[in-house]
């Protein structure tokens, strides 16, 4: 489920009253945040709040509810990690690890979560980018996330509106994910919560760049991201006809709509169909698109 999710919606860890709304937003996953969303004075109390709220989460939704702990090197990291075994015993399966900078630093988190748990490291610094291939290959890592705002602050970048300066950074994360056999990575947040056209544009940029999803900070952003990742009904129908034609040709090269179709085109069509299924796109009948 986490490997195929397109939207990851943050919710403050000290606002358990918002968990149900976040889960009902249509997001593929909801990240309960113990890091940025929680003030230092509340960092310890939030652990107990989450433990008390967890039993009220419907069992069917528990795989979609993830937890972002505090980063290694902070005063709260060890306590957060110590809280994981009890939560894992109650069904927590996935932990988001912020400011991941080495595979070794992930090992204690993986051990606390247990062998069946998954880690989603956030690449948010120069050190994290330098070690991204090792991080991607670390045990229990399921997917990489990109914290582009923290990354810019760490290296002193001042990006333009289109963030062209981050193109090589994003590509590096995409390639590391592919080489490790992971699902495509998840791009960073859009801080504007009212400009949904901008959210959709950022999500479309992520898709073009090889990312498989996007982090969200407001429920309204979820539909905009899904819209960007959704192929049109005509595109979905084209992809279906490509796959059907490939099967009819028994894996050989064939022609569709006057264009040659070979293995790379088929692979793109299969990816389109997977995205269509994830966001609920209905295929049109042949000839309608």
CSV table of C-alpha atoms in Angstrom, one decimal:
chain,number,residue,atom,x,y,z
A,1,UNK,CA,0.0,0.0,0.0
A,2,UNK,CA,2.7,2.5,1.0
A,3,UNK,CA,4.7,1.6,-2.1
A,4,UNK,CA,1.8,2.5,-4.4
A,5,UNK,CA,0.5,5.6,-2.5
A,6,UNK,CA,0.5,8.9,-4.4
A,7,UNK,CA,-0.4,11.3,-1.6
A,8,UNK,CA,1.1,11.4,1.9
A,9,UNK,CA,-0.8,13.9,4.1
A,10,UNK,CA,0.8,15.3,7.3
A,11,UNK,CA,-1.3,15.7,10.4
A,12,UNK,CA,0.1,17.1,13.7
A,13,UNK,CA,0.8,14.4,16.2
A,14,UNK,CA,-0.7,16.4,19.1
A,15,UNK,CA,-4.0,16.8,17.2
A,16,UNK,CA,-5.5,13.3,17.4
A,17,UNK,CA,-8.9,14.8,16.7
A,18,UNK,CA,-7.7,15.4,13.2
A,19,UNK,CA,-6.6,11.8,12.5
A,20,UNK,CA,-10.0,10.6,11.3
A,21,UNK,CA,-10.5,13.6,9.0
A,22,UNK,CA,-7.0,13.1,7.5
A,23,UNK,CA,-7.7,9.4,6.9
A,24,UNK,CA,-11.0,10.3,5.2
A,25,UNK,CA,-9.3,12.9,2.9
A,26,UNK,CA,-8.6,10.3,0.2
A,27,UNK,CA,-4.9,10.4,0.8
A,28,UNK,CA,-3.0,7.2,0.2
A,29,UNK,CA,-1.2,7.6,3.5
A,30,UNK,CA,-1.4,9.9,6.5
A,31,UNK,CA,1.8,10.9,8.4
A,32,UNK,CA,1.3,11.6,12.1
A,33,UNK,CA,4.0,14.2,12.7
A,34,UNK,CA,6.0,14.2,15.9
A,35,UNK,CA,8.7,16.5,14.4
A,36,UNK,CA,8.0,19.9,12.8
A,37,UNK,CA,4.4,20.1,13.8
A,38,UNK,CA,5.0,19.7,17.5
A,39,UNK,CA,6.6,22.4,19.7
A,40,UNK,CA,9.6,21.3,21.8
A,41,UNK,CA,7.6,21.6,25.0
A,42,UNK,CA,5.1,19.0,23.7
A,43,UNK,CA,7.5,16.5,22.3
A,44,UNK,CA,7.3,14.1,25.1
A,45,UNK,CA,3.6,14.4,25.8
A,46,UNK,CA,2.8,13.7,22.1
A,47,UNK,CA,4.0,10.1,22.5
A,48,UNK,CA,1.4,9.4,25.1
A,49,UNK,CA,-1.3,11.2,23.1
A,50,UNK,CA,-0.6,9.0,20.1
A,51,UNK,CA,-0.6,5.8,22.2
A,52,UNK,CA,-4.0,6.7,23.6
A,53,UNK,CA,-5.4,7.6,20.2
A,54,UNK,CA,-4.1,4.6,18.3
A,55,UNK,CA,-6.8,2.1,19.5
A,56,UNK,CA,-9.5,4.3,18.1
A,57,UNK,CA,-8.0,4.1,14.6
A,58,UNK,CA,-10.0,1.5,12.6
A,59,UNK,CA,-7.9,-1.6,11.9
A,60,UNK,CA,-8.5,-1.2,8.2
A,61,UNK,CA,-6.8,2.2,8.3
A,62,UNK,CA,-3.8,1.4,10.5
A,63,UNK,CA,-1.6,0.5,7.5
A,64,UNK,CA,-2.2,3.9,6.1
A,65,UNK,CA,-1.3,5.7,9.3
A,66,UNK,CA,2.5,6.4,9.4
A,67,UNK,CA,4.6,8.1,12.1
A,68,UNK,CA,7.3,10.7,11.6
A,69,UNK,CA,9.7,10.7,14.5
A,70,UNK,CA,12.3,13.3,15.4
A,71,UNK,CA,15.6,13.2,13.7
A,72,UNK,CA,18.8,11.5,15.1
A,73,UNK,CA,20.8,14.0,17.0
A,74,UNK,CA,17.8,15.8,18.6
A,75,UNK,CA,17.0,15.4,22.3
A,76,UNK,CA,13.8,13.5,21.4
A,77,UNK,CA,15.1,10.9,19.0
A,78,UNK,CA,16.0,8.2,21.5
A,79,UNK,CA,12.7,8.5,23.3
A,80,UNK,CA,10.8,8.3,20.1
A,81,UNK,CA,12.7,5.2,19.0
A,82,UNK,CA,12.1,3.6,22.4
A,83,UNK,CA,8.3,4.1,22.0
A,84,UNK,CA,8.2,2.2,18.7
A,85,UNK,CA,8.2,-1.4,19.9
A,86,UNK,CA,4.9,-0.9,21.8
A,87,UNK,CA,3.3,0.9,18.9
A,88,UNK,CA,4.5,-1.8,16.4
A,89,UNK,CA,3.0,-4.5,18.7
A,90,UNK,CA,-0.4,-2.6,18.2
A,91,UNK,CA,-0.1,-2.5,14.4
A,92,UNK,CA,2.1,0.5,13.5
A,93,UNK,CA,4.0,-0.6,10.4
A,94,UNK,CA,5.8,2.4,8.9
A,95,UNK,CA,8.0,5.2,10.2
A,96,UNK,CA,9.2,8.3,8.4
A,97,UNK,CA,12.7,9.1,9.4
A,98,UNK,CA,13.6,12.8,8.9
A,99,UNK,CA,17.0,14.1,8.0
A,100,UNK,CA,18.3,10.7,7.1
A,101,UNK,CA,22.0,10.9,6.5
A,102,UNK,CA,23.4,7.4,6.7
A,103,UNK,CA,22.2,3.8,6.5
A,104,UNK,CA,23.8,3.1,9.9
A,105,UNK,CA,21.6,5.7,11.6
A,106,UNK,CA,18.5,3.9,10.3
A,107,UNK,CA,19.4,0.6,11.9
A,108,UNK,CA,18.2,1.4,15.4
A,109,UNK,CA,14.8,2.6,14.1
A,110,UNK,CA,14.4,-0.5,12.0
A,111,UNK,CA,15.3,-2.7,15.0
A,112,UNK,CA,12.8,-0.9,17.2
A,113,UNK,CA,10.0,-1.2,14.6
A,114,UNK,CA,10.7,-4.9,14.0
A,115,UNK,CA,11.5,-6.9,10.9
A,116,UNK,CA,8.1,-6.5,9.4
A,117,UNK,CA,8.2,-2.7,9.6
A,118,UNK,CA,9.1,-0.2,6.8
A,119,UNK,CA,11.1,2.9,6.9
A,120,UNK,CA,10.6,6.0,4.7
A,121,UNK,CA,13.8,8.1,5.0
A,122,UNK,CA,13.5,11.8,4.2
A,123,UNK,CA,16.5,13.2,2.2
A,124,UNK,CA,16.8,16.7,3.5
A,125,UNK,CA,20.5,17.7,3.5
A,126,UNK,CA,23.7,17.6,1.6
A,127,UNK,CA,24.9,14.6,3.7
A,128,UNK,CA,21.7,12.8,3.0
A,129,UNK,CA,22.0,13.3,-0.7
A,130,UNK,CA,25.6,12.2,-0.6
A,131,UNK,CA,24.6,8.9,1.1
A,132,UNK,CA,21.3,8.5,-0.7
A,133,UNK,CA,22.3,5.3,-2.5
A,134,UNK,CA,23.4,3.6,0.7
A,135,UNK,CA,20.2,4.8,2.4
A,136,UNK,CA,18.1,3.4,-0.4
A,137,UNK,CA,19.7,0.0,0.0
A,138,UNK,CA,19.4,-0.1,3.8
A,139,UNK,CA,17.3,-2.9,5.3
A,140,UNK,CA,13.5,-2.2,5.6
A,141,UNK,CA,13.6,1.0,3.5
A,142,UNK,CA,10.5,1.0,1.4
A,143,UNK,CA,10.6,4.4,-0.3
A,144,UNK,CA,12.5,7.7,-0.3
A,145,UNK,CA,11.0,11.0,0.4
A,146,UNK,CA,12.5,14.4,-0.5
A,147,UNK,CA,12.4,17.3,1.9
A,148,UNK,CA,13.2,20.0,-0.6
A,149,UNK,CA,12.7,23.0,1.7
A,150,UNK,CA,15.1,21.6,4.4
A,151,UNK,CA,17.5,20.7,1.6
A,152,UNK,CA,17.6,24.3,0.3
A,153,UNK,CA,18.1,25.6,3.8
A,154,UNK,CA,20.9,23.2,4.5
A,155,UNK,CA,22.9,24.0,1.3
A,156,UNK,CA,22.0,27.7,1.2
A,157,UNK,CA,20.1,27.5,-2.1
A,158,UNK,CA,17.7,30.2,-3.2
A,159,UNK,CA,15.5,28.6,-5.8
A,160,UNK,CA,13.3,30.3,-8.3
A,161,UNK,CA,9.6,29.6,-8.7
A,162,UNK,CA,10.2,26.6,-10.9
A,163,UNK,CA,12.9,25.2,-8.7
A,164,UNK,CA,15.0,24.4,-11.8
A,165,UNK,CA,18.0,24.4,-9.5
A,166,UNK,CA,16.8,21.2,-7.8
A,167,UNK,CA,16.4,19.2,-11.0
A,168,UNK,CA,19.7,17.4,-10.6
A,169,UNK,CA,19.0,16.7,-6.9
A,170,UNK,CA,15.6,15.2,-7.7
A,171,UNK,CA,17.1,13.1,-10.5
A,172,UNK,CA,19.7,11.8,-8.1
A,173,UNK,CA,17.0,10.6,-5.7
A,174,UNK,CA,15.0,9.1,-8.5
A,175,UNK,CA,18.0,7.1,-9.7
A,176,UNK,CA,18.9,6.0,-6.2
A,177,UNK,CA,15.4,4.6,-5.8
A,178,UNK,CA,15.5,2.8,-9.1
A,179,UNK,CA,18.9,1.3,-8.5
A,180,UNK,CA,17.7,0.0,-5.1
A,181,UNK,CA,14.5,-1.5,-6.6
A,182,UNK,CA,12.3,0.8,-4.6
A,183,UNK,CA,9.0,2.4,-5.7
A,184,UNK,CA,9.5,5.9,-7.2
A,185,UNK,CA,10.2,8.5,-4.5
A,186,UNK,CA,7.8,11.0,-3.0
A,187,UNK,CA,8.4,14.8,-3.7
A,188,UNK,CA,8.2,17.5,-1.1
A,189,UNK,CA,5.3,19.7,0.1
A,190,UNK,CA,3.8,22.8,-1.5
A,191,UNK,CA,3.4,25.4,1.3
A,192,UNK,CA,0.5,27.2,-0.4
A,193,UNK,CA,-2.7,25.6,0.8
A,194,UNK,CA,-5.2,27.8,-1.2
A,195,UNK,CA,-3.5,27.8,-4.6
A,196,UNK,CA,-4.5,24.3,-5.7
A,197,UNK,CA,-3.5,25.1,-9.3
A,198,UNK,CA,0.1,25.5,-8.1
A,199,UNK,CA,-0.2,22.3,-6.0
A,200,UNK,CA,-1.3,20.5,-9.2
A,201,UNK,CA,1.5,22.1,-11.2
A,202,UNK,CA,4.1,21.0,-8.7
A,203,UNK,CA,2.7,17.5,-8.6
A,204,UNK,CA,2.8,17.3,-12.4
A,205,UNK,CA,6.4,18.4,-12.3
A,206,UNK,CA,7.1,15.6,-9.8
A,207,UNK,CA,5.5,13.1,-12.2
A,208,UNK,CA,7.5,14.3,-15.2
A,209,UNK,CA,10.7,14.0,-13.1
A,210,UNK,CA,10.2,10.4,-12.1
A,211,UNK,CA,8.6,10.8,-8.7
A,212,UNK,CA,5.6,8.6,-7.7
A,213,UNK,CA,3.9,10.8,-5.2
A,214,UNK,CA,3.9,14.0,-3.2
A,215,UNK,CA,3.8,15.1,0.4
A,216,UNK,CA,0.7,17.2,1.4
A,217,UNK,CA,0.1,19.6,4.3
A,218,UNK,CA,-3.6,20.2,3.8
A,219,UNK,CA,-6.5,17.8,2.9
A,220,UNK,CA,-7.5,20.1,0.0
A,221,UNK,CA,-4.2,19.4,-1.7
A,222,UNK,CA,-4.9,15.7,-2.0
A,223,UNK,CA,-7.3,15.9,-4.9
A,224,UNK,CA,-5.1,18.3,-6.8
A,225,UNK,CA,-2.2,15.9,-6.5
A,226,UNK,CA,-4.3,13.0,-7.7
A,227,UNK,CA,-5.5,15.1,-10.6
A,228,UNK,CA,-1.9,15.7,-11.7
A,229,UNK,CA,-1.0,12.0,-11.5
A,230,UNK,CA,-4.2,10.8,-13.2
A,231,UNK,CA,-4.0,10.0,-16.9
A,232,UNK,CA,-6.9,11.2,-18.9
A,233,UNK,CA,-9.6,8.6,-19.8
A,234,UNK,CA,-8.2,8.6,-23.4
A,235,UNK,CA,-4.7,8.1,-22.2
A,236,UNK,CA,-5.8,5.2,-20.0
A,237,UNK,CA,-7.7,3.7,-22.9
A,238,UNK,CA,-4.6,4.0,-25.2
A,239,UNK,CA,-2.5,2.3,-22.5
A,240,UNK,CA,-5.0,-0.5,-22.3
A,241,UNK,CA,-5.0,-1.0,-26.1
A,242,UNK,CA,-1.2,-1.0,-26.0
A,243,UNK,CA,-1.1,-3.8,-23.4
A,244,UNK,CA,-3.7,-5.8,-25.2
A,245,UNK,CA,-1.9,-5.4,-28.5
A,246,UNK,CA,1.4,-6.5,-26.9
A,247,UNK,CA,-0.3,-9.6,-25.6
A,248,UNK,CA,-1.9,-10.3,-29.0
A,249,UNK,CA,1.6,-9.9,-30.6
A,250,UNK,CA,3.0,-12.4,-28.0
A,251,UNK,CA,5.6,-9.9,-26.9
A,252,UNK,CA,6.7,-8.8,-30.3
A,253,UNK,CA,6.8,-5.4,-31.9
A,254,UNK,CA,3.5,-4.2,-33.4
A,255,UNK,CA,1.7,-1.1,-34.8
A,256,UNK,CA,-1.0,0.9,-33.1
A,257,UNK,CA,-2.7,4.0,-34.5
A,258,UNK,CA,0.1,4.2,-37.1
A,259,UNK,CA,2.9,4.1,-34.5
A,260,UNK,CA,5.4,1.3,-33.7
A,261,UNK,CA,5.0,-0.2,-30.3
A,262,UNK,CA,7.9,-2.0,-28.6
A,263,UNK,CA,8.9,-3.0,-25.1
A,264,UNK,CA,9.7,0.6,-23.7
A,265,UNK,CA,6.3,1.9,-24.9
A,266,UNK,CA,4.6,-1.1,-23.4
A,267,UNK,CA,6.3,-0.4,-20.1
A,268,UNK,CA,5.1,3.2,-20.1
A,269,UNK,CA,1.6,2.0,-20.9
A,270,UNK,CA,1.7,-0.4,-17.9
A,271,UNK,CA,2.8,2.4,-15.7
A,272,UNK,CA,-0.1,4.6,-17.0
A,273,UNK,CA,-2.6,1.8,-16.2
A,274,UNK,CA,-1.2,1.5,-12.6
A,275,UNK,CA,-1.6,5.2,-12.1
A,276,UNK,CA,-5.1,5.1,-13.5
A,277,UNK,CA,-6.0,2.3,-11.1
A,278,UNK,CA,-4.5,4.2,-8.1
A,279,UNK,CA,-6.6,7.4,-8.8
A,280,UNK,CA,-9.7,5.7,-10.1
A,281,UNK,CA,-9.6,6.8,-13.8
A,282,UNK,CA,-12.3,5.1,-15.9
A,283,UNK,CA,-11.1,4.0,-19.3
A,284,UNK,CA,-13.2,5.1,-22.3
A,285,UNK,CA,-14.4,2.7,-24.9
A,286,UNK,CA,-12.3,2.4,-28.0
A,287,UNK,CA,-12.9,5.2,-30.4
A,288,UNK,CA,-14.4,7.6,-27.7
A,289,UNK,CA,-11.0,9.2,-26.8
